[in-house]
mmCIF file of N, CA and C in Angstrom:
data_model
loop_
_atom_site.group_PDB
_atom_site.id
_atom_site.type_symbol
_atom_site.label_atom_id
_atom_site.label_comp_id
_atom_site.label_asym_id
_atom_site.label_seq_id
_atom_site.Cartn_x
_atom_site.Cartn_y
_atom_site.Cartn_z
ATOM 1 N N UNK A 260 -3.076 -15.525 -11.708
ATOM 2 C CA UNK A 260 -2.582 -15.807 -13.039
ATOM 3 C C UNK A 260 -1.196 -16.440 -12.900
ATOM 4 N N UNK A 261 -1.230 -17.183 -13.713
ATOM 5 C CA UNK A 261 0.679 -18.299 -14.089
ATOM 6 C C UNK A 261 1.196 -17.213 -14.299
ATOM 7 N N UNK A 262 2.376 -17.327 -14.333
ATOM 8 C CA UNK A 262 3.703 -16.885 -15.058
ATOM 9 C C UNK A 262 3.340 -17.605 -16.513
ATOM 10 N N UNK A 263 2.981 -18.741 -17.006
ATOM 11 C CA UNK A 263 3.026 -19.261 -18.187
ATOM 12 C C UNK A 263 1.904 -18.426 -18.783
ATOM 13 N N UNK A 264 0.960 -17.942 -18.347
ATOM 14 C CA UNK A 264 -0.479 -17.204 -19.237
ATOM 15 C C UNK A 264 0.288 -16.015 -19.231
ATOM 16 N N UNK A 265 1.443 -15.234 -18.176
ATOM 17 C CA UNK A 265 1.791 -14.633 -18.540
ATOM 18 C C UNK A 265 2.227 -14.094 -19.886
ATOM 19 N N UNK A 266 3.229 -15.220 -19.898
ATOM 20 C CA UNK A 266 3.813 -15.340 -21.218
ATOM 21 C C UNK A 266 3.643 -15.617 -22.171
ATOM 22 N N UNK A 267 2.008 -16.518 -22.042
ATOM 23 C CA UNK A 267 1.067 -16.221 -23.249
ATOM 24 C C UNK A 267 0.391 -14.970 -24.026
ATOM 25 N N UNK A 268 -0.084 -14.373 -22.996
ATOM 26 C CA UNK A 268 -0.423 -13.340 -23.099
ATOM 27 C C UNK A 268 0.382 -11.514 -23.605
ATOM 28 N N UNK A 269 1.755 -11.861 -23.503
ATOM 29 C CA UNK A 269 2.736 -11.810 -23.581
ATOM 30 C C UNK A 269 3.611 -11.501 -25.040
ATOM 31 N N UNK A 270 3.221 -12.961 -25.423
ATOM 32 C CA UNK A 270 3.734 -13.521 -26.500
ATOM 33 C C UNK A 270 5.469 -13.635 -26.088
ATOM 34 N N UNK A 271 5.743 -13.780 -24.791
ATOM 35 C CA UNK A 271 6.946 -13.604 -24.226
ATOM 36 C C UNK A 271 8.036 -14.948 -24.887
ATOM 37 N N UNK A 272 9.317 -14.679 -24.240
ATOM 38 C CA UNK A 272 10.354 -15.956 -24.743
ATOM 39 C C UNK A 272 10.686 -16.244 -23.035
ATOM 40 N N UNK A 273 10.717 -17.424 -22.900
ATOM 41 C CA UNK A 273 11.592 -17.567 -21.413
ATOM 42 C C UNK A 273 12.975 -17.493 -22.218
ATOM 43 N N UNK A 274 13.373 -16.488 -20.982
ATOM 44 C CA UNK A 274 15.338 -16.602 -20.992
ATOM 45 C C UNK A 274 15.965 -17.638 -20.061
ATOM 46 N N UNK A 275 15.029 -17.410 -19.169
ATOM 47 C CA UNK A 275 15.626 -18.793 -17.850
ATOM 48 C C UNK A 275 14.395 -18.719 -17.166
ATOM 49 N N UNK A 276 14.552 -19.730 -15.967
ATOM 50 C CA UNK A 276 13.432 -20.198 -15.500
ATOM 51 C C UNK A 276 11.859 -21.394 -15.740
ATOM 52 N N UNK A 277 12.004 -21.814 -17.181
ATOM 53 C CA UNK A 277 11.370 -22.466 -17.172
ATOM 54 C C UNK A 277 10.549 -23.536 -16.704
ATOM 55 N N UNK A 278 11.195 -23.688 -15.341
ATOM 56 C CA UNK A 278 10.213 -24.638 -14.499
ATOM 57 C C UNK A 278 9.751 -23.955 -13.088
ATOM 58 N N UNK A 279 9.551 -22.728 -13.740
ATOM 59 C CA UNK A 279 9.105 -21.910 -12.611
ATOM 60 C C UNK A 279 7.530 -21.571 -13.087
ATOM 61 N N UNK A 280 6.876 -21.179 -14.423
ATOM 62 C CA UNK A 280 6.170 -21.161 -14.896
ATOM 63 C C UNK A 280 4.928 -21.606 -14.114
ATOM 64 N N UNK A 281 5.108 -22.060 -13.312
ATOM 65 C CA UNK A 281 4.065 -22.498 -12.954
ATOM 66 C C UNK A 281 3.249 -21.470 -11.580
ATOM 67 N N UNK A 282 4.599 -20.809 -11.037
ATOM 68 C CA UNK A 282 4.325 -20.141 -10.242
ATOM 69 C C UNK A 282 2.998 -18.963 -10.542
ATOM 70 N N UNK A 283 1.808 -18.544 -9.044
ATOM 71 C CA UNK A 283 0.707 -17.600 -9.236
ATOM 72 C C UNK A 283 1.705 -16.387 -8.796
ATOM 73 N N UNK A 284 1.331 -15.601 -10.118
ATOM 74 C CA UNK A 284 1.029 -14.163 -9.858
ATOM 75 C C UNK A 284 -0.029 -13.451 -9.410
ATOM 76 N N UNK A 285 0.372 -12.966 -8.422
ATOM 77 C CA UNK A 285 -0.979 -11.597 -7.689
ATOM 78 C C UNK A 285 -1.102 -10.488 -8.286
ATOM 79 N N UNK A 286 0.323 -10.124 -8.978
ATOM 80 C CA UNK A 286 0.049 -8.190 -8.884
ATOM 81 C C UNK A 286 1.305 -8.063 -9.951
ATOM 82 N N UNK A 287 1.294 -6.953 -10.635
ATOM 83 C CA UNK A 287 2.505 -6.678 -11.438
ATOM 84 C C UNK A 287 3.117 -5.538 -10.898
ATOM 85 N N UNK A 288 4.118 -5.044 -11.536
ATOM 86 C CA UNK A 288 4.510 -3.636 -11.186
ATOM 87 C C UNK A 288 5.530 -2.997 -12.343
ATOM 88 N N UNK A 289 4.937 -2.039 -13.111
ATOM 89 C CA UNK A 289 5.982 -2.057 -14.214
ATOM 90 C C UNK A 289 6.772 -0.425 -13.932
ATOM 91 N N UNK A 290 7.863 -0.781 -14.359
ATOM 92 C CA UNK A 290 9.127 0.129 -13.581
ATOM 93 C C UNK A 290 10.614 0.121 -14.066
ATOM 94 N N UNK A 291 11.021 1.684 -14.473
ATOM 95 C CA UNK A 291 12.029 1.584 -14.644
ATOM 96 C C UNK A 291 12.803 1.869 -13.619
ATOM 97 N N UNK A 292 12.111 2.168 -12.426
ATOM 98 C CA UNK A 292 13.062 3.262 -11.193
ATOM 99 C C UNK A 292 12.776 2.213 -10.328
ATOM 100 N N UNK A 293 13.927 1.514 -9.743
ATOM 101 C CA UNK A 293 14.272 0.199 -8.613
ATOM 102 C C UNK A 293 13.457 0.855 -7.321
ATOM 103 N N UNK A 294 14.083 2.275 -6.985
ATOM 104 C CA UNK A 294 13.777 2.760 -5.906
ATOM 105 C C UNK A 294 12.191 2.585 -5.914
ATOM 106 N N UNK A 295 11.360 2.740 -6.679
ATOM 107 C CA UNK A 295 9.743 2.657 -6.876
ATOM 108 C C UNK A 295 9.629 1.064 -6.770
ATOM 109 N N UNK A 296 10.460 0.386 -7.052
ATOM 110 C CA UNK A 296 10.290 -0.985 -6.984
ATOM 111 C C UNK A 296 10.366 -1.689 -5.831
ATOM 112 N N UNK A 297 11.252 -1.281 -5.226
ATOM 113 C CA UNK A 297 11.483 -1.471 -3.657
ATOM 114 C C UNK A 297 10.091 -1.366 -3.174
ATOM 115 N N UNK A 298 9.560 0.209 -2.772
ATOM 116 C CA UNK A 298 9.015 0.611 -2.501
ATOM 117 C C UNK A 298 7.256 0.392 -2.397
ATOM 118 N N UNK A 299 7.134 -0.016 -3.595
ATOM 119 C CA UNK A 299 5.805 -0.798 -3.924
ATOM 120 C C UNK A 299 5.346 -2.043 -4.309
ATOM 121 N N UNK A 300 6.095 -2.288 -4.594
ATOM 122 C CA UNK A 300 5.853 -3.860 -5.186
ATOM 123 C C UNK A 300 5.154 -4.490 -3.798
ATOM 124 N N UNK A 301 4.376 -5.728 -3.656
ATOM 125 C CA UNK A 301 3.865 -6.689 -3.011
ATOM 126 C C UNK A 301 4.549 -7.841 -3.694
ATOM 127 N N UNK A 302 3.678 -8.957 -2.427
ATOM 128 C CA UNK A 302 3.983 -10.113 -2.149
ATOM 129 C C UNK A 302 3.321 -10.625 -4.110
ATOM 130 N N UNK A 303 4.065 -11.567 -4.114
ATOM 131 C CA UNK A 303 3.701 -12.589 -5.372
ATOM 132 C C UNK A 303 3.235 -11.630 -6.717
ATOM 133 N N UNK A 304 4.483 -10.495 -6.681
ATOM 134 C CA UNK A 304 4.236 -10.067 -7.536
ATOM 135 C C UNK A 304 5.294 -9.746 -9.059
ATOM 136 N N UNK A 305 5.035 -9.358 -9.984
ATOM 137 C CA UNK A 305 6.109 -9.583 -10.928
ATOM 138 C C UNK A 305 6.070 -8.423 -11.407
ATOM 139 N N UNK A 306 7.621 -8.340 -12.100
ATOM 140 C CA UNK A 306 8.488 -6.856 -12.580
ATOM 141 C C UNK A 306 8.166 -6.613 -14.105
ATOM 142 N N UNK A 307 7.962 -5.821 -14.748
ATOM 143 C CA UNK A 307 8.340 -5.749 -15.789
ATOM 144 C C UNK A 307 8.876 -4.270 -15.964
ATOM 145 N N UNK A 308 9.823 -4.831 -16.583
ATOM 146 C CA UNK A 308 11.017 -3.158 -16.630
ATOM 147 C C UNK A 308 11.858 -3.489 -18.368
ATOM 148 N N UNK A 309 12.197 -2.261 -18.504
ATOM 149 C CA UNK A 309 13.005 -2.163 -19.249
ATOM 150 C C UNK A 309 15.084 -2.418 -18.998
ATOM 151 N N UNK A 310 15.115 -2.308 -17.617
ATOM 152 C CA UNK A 310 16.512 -2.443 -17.478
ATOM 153 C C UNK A 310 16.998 -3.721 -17.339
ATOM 154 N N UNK A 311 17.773 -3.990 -17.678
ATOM 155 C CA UNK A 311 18.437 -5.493 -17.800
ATOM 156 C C UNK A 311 19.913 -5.676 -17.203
ATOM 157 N N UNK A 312 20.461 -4.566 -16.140
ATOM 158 C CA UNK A 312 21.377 -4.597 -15.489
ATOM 159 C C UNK A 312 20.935 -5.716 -13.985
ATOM 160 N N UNK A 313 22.247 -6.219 -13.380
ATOM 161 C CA UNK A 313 22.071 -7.404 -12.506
ATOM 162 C C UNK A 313 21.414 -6.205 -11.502
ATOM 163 N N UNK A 314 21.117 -5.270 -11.252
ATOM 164 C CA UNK A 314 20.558 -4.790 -10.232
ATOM 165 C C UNK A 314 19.183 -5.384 -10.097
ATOM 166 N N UNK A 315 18.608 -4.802 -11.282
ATOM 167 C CA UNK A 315 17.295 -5.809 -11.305
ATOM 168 C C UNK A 315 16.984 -7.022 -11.019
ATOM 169 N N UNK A 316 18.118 -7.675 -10.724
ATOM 170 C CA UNK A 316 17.922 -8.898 -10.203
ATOM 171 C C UNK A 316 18.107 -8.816 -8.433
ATOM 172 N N UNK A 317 19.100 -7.918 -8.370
ATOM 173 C CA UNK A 317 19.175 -8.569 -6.466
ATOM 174 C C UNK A 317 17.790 -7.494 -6.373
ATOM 175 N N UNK A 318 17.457 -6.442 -7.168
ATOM 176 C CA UNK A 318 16.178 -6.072 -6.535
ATOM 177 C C UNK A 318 14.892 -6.930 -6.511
ATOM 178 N N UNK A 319 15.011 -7.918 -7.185
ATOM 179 C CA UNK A 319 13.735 -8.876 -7.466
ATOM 180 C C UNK A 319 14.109 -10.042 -6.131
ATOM 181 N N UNK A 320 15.272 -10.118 -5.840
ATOM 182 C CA UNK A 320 15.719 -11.660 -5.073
ATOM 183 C C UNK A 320 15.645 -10.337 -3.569
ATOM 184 N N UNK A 321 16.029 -9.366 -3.141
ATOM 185 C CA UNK A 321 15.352 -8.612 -1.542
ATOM 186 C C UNK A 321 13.973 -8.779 -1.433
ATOM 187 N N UNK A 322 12.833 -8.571 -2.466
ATOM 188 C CA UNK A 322 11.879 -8.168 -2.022
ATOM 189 C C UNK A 322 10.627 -9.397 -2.633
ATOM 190 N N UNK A 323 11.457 -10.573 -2.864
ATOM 191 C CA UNK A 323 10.685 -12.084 -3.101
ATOM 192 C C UNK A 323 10.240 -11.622 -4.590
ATOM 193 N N UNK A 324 10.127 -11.110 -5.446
ATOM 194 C CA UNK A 324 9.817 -11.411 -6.784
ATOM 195 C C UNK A 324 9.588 -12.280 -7.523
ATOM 196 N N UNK A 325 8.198 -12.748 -7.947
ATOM 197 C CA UNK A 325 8.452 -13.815 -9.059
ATOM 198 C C UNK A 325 9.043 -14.120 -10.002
ATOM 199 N N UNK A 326 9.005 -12.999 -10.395
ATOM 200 C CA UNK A 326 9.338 -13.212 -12.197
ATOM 201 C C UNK A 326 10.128 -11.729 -12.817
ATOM 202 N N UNK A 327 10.544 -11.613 -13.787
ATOM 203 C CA UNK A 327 10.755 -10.381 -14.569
ATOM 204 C C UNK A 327 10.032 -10.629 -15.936
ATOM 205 N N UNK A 328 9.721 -9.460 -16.099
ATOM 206 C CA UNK A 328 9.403 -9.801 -17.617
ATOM 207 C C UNK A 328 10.458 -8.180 -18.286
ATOM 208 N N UNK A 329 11.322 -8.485 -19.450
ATOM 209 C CA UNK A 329 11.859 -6.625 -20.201
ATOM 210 C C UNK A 329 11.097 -6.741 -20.840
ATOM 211 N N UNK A 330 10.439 -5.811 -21.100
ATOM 212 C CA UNK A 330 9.956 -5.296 -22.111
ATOM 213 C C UNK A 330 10.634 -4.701 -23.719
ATOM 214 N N UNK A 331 10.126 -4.668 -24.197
ATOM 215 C CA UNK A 331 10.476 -3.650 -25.720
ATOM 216 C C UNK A 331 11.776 -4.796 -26.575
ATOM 217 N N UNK A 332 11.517 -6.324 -26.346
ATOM 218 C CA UNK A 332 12.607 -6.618 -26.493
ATOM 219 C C UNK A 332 13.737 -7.254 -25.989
ATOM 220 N N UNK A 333 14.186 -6.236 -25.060
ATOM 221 C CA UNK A 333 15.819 -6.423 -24.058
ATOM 222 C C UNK A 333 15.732 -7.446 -24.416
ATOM 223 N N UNK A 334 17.132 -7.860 -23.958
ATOM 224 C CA UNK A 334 18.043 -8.797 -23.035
ATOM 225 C C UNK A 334 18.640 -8.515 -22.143
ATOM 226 N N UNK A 335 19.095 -9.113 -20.977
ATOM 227 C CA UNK A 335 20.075 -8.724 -20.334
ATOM 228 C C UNK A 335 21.526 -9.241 -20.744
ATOM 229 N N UNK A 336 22.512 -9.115 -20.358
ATOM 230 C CA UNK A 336 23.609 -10.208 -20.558
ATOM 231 C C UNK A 336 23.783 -11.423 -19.999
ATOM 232 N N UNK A 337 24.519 -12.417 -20.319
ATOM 233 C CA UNK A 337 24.277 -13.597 -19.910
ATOM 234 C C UNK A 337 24.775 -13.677 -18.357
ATOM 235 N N UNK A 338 25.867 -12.591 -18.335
ATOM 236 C CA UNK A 338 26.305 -12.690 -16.428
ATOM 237 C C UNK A 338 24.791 -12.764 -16.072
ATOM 238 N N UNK A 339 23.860 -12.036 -16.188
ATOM 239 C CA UNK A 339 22.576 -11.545 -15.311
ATOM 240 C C UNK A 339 21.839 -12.473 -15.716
ATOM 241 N N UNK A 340 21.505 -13.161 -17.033
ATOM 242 C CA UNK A 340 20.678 -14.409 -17.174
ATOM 243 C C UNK A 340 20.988 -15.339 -15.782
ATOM 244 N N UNK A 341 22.696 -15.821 -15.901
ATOM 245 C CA UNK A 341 22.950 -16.867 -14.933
ATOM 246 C C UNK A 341 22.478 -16.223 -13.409
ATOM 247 N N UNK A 342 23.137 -14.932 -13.078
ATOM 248 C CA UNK A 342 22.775 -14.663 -11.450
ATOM 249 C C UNK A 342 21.277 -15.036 -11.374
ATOM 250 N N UNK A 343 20.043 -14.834 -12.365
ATOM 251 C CA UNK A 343 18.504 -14.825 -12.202
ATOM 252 C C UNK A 343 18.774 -16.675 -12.017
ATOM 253 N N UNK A 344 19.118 -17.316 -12.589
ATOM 254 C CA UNK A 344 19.308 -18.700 -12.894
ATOM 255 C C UNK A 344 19.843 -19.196 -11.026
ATOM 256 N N UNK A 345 20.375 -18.836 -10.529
ATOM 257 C CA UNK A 345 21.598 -18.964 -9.559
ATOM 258 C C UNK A 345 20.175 -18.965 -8.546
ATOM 259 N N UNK A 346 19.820 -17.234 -8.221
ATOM 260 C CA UNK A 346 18.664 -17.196 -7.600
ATOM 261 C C UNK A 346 17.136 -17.713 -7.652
ATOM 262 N N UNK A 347 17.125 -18.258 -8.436
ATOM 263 C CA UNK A 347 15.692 -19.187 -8.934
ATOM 264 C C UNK A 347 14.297 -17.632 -9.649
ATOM 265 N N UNK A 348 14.697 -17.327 -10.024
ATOM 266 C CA UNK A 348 14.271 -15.455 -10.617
ATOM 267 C C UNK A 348 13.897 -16.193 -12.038
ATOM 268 N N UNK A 349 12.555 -16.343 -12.606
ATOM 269 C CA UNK A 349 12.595 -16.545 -14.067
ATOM 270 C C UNK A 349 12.582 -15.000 -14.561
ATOM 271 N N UNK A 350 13.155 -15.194 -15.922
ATOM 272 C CA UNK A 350 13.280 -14.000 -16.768
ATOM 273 C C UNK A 350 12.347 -14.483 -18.066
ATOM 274 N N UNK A 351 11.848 -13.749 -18.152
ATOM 275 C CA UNK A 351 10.861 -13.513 -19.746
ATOM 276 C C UNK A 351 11.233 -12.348 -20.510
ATOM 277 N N UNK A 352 11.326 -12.208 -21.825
ATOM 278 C CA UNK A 352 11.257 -10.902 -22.608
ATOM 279 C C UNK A 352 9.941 -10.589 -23.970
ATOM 280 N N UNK A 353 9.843 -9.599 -23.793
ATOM 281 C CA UNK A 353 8.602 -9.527 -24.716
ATOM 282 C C UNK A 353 8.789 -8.172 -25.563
ATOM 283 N N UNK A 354 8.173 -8.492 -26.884
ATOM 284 C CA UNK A 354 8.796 -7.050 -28.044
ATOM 285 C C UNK A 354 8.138 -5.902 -27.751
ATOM 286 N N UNK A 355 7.132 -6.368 -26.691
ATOM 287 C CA UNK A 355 5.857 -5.200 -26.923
ATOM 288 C C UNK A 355 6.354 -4.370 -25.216
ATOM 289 N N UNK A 356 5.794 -2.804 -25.766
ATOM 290 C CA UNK A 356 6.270 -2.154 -24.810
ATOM 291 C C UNK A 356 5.641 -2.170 -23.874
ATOM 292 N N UNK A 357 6.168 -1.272 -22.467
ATOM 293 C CA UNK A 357 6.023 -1.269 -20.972
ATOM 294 C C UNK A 357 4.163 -1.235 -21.277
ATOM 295 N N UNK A 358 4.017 -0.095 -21.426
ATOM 296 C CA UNK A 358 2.501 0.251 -21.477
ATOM 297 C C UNK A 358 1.469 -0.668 -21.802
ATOM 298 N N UNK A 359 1.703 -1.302 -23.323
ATOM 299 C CA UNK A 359 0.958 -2.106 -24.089
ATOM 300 C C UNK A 359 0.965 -3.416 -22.903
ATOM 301 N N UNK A 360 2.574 -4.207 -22.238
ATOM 302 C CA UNK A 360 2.210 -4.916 -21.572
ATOM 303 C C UNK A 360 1.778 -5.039 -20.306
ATOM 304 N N UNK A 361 1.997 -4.091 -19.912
ATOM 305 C CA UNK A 361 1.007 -3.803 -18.598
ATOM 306 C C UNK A 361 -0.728 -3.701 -18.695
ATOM 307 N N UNK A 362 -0.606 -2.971 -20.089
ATOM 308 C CA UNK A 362 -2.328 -2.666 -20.246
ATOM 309 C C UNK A 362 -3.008 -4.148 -20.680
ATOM 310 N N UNK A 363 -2.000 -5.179 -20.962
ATOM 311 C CA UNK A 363 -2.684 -6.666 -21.739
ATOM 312 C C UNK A 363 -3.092 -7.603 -20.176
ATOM 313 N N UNK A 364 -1.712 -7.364 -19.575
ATOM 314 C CA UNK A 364 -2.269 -8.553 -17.880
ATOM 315 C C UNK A 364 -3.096 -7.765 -17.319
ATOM 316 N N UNK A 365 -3.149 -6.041 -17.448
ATOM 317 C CA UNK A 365 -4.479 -5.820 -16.259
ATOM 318 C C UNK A 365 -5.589 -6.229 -17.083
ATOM 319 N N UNK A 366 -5.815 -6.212 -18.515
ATOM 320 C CA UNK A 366 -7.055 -6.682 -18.710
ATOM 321 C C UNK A 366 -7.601 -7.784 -18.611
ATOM 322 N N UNK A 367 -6.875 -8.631 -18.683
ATOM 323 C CA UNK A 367 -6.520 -10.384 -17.930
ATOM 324 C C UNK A 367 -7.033 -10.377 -17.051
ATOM 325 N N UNK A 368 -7.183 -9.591 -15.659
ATOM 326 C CA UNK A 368 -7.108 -9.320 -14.332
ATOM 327 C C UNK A 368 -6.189 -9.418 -12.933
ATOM 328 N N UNK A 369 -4.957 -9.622 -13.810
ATOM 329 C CA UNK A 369 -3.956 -9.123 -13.020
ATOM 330 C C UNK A 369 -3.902 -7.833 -12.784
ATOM 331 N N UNK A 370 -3.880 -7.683 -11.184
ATOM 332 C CA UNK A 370 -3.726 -6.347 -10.203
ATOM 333 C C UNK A 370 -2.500 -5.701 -10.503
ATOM 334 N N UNK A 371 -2.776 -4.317 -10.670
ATOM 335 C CA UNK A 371 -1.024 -3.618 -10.638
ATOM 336 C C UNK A 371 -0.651 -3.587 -9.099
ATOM 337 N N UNK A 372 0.606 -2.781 -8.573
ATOM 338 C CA UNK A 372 0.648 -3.560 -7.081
ATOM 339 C C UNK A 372 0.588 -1.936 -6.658
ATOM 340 N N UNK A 373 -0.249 -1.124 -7.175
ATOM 341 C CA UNK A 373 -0.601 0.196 -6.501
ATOM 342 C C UNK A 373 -1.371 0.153 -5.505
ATOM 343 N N UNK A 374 -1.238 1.301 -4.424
ATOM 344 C CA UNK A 374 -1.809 1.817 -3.094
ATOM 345 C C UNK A 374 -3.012 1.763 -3.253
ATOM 346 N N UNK A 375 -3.672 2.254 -4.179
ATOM 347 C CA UNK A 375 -4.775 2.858 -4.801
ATOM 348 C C UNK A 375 -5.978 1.729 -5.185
ATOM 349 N N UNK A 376 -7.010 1.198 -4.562
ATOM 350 C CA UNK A 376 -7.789 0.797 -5.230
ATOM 351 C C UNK A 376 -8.626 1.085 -5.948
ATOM 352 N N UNK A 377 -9.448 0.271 -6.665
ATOM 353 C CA UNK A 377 -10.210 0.353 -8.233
ATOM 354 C C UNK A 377 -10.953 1.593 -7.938
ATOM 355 N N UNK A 378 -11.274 2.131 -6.928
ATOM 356 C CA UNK A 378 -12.190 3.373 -7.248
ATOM 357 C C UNK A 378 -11.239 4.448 -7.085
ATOM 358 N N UNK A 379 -10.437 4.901 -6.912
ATOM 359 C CA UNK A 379 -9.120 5.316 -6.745
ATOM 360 C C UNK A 379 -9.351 6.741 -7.878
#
């Protein structure tokens, strides 16, 4: 799946990144705890969190991240728009919460980036 069906699907706003859109997503991982983010996330996969501090960003730029998406809304501040901008990191935001958007791309068939497969 795009980053752009993402954000269709979504009903997302790009904050930055717009010519990244094009990039495939494999897997999501939705998360408010970095340390879980570290930890699990895979290759070509994208964030969606509620925090909008620049942490979330050098945690997305260590471990290759596509994309962010906040949920419920957010913003971050514009320092953290530009650092995502700086690092090539698109940011998306969407009104709808963690759950609802996680539960819309897995039905899409985007993979969450859990240990656990489908019979799990």
């Amino acid at each position: 799946m795009t980053l752009k069906e993402v954000k269709e699907i979504l009903g997302a706003e790009v904050l930055v990144g717009e010519a990244f859109l094009q990039r495939e997503i494999w897997y999501a991982c939705g998360s408010d705890l970095l340390s879980d983010v570290l930890a699990f996330a895979k290759e070509h996969a994208l964030l969606l969190t509620g925090l909008t501090n620049s942490q979330v960003i050098r945690t997305a730029e260590m471990i290759d991240l596509l994309g962010i998406v906040f949920v419920r809304g957010k913003k971050p501040e514009h320092s953290t728009i530009e650092l995502a901008a700086l690092k090539g990191i698109p940011l998306l935001t969407t009104r709808l919460p963690m759950y609802e958007s996680c539960g819309r791309l897995y039905l899409k068939g985007l993979r969450g980036c859990s240990e656990f497969g489908s019979n799990a």
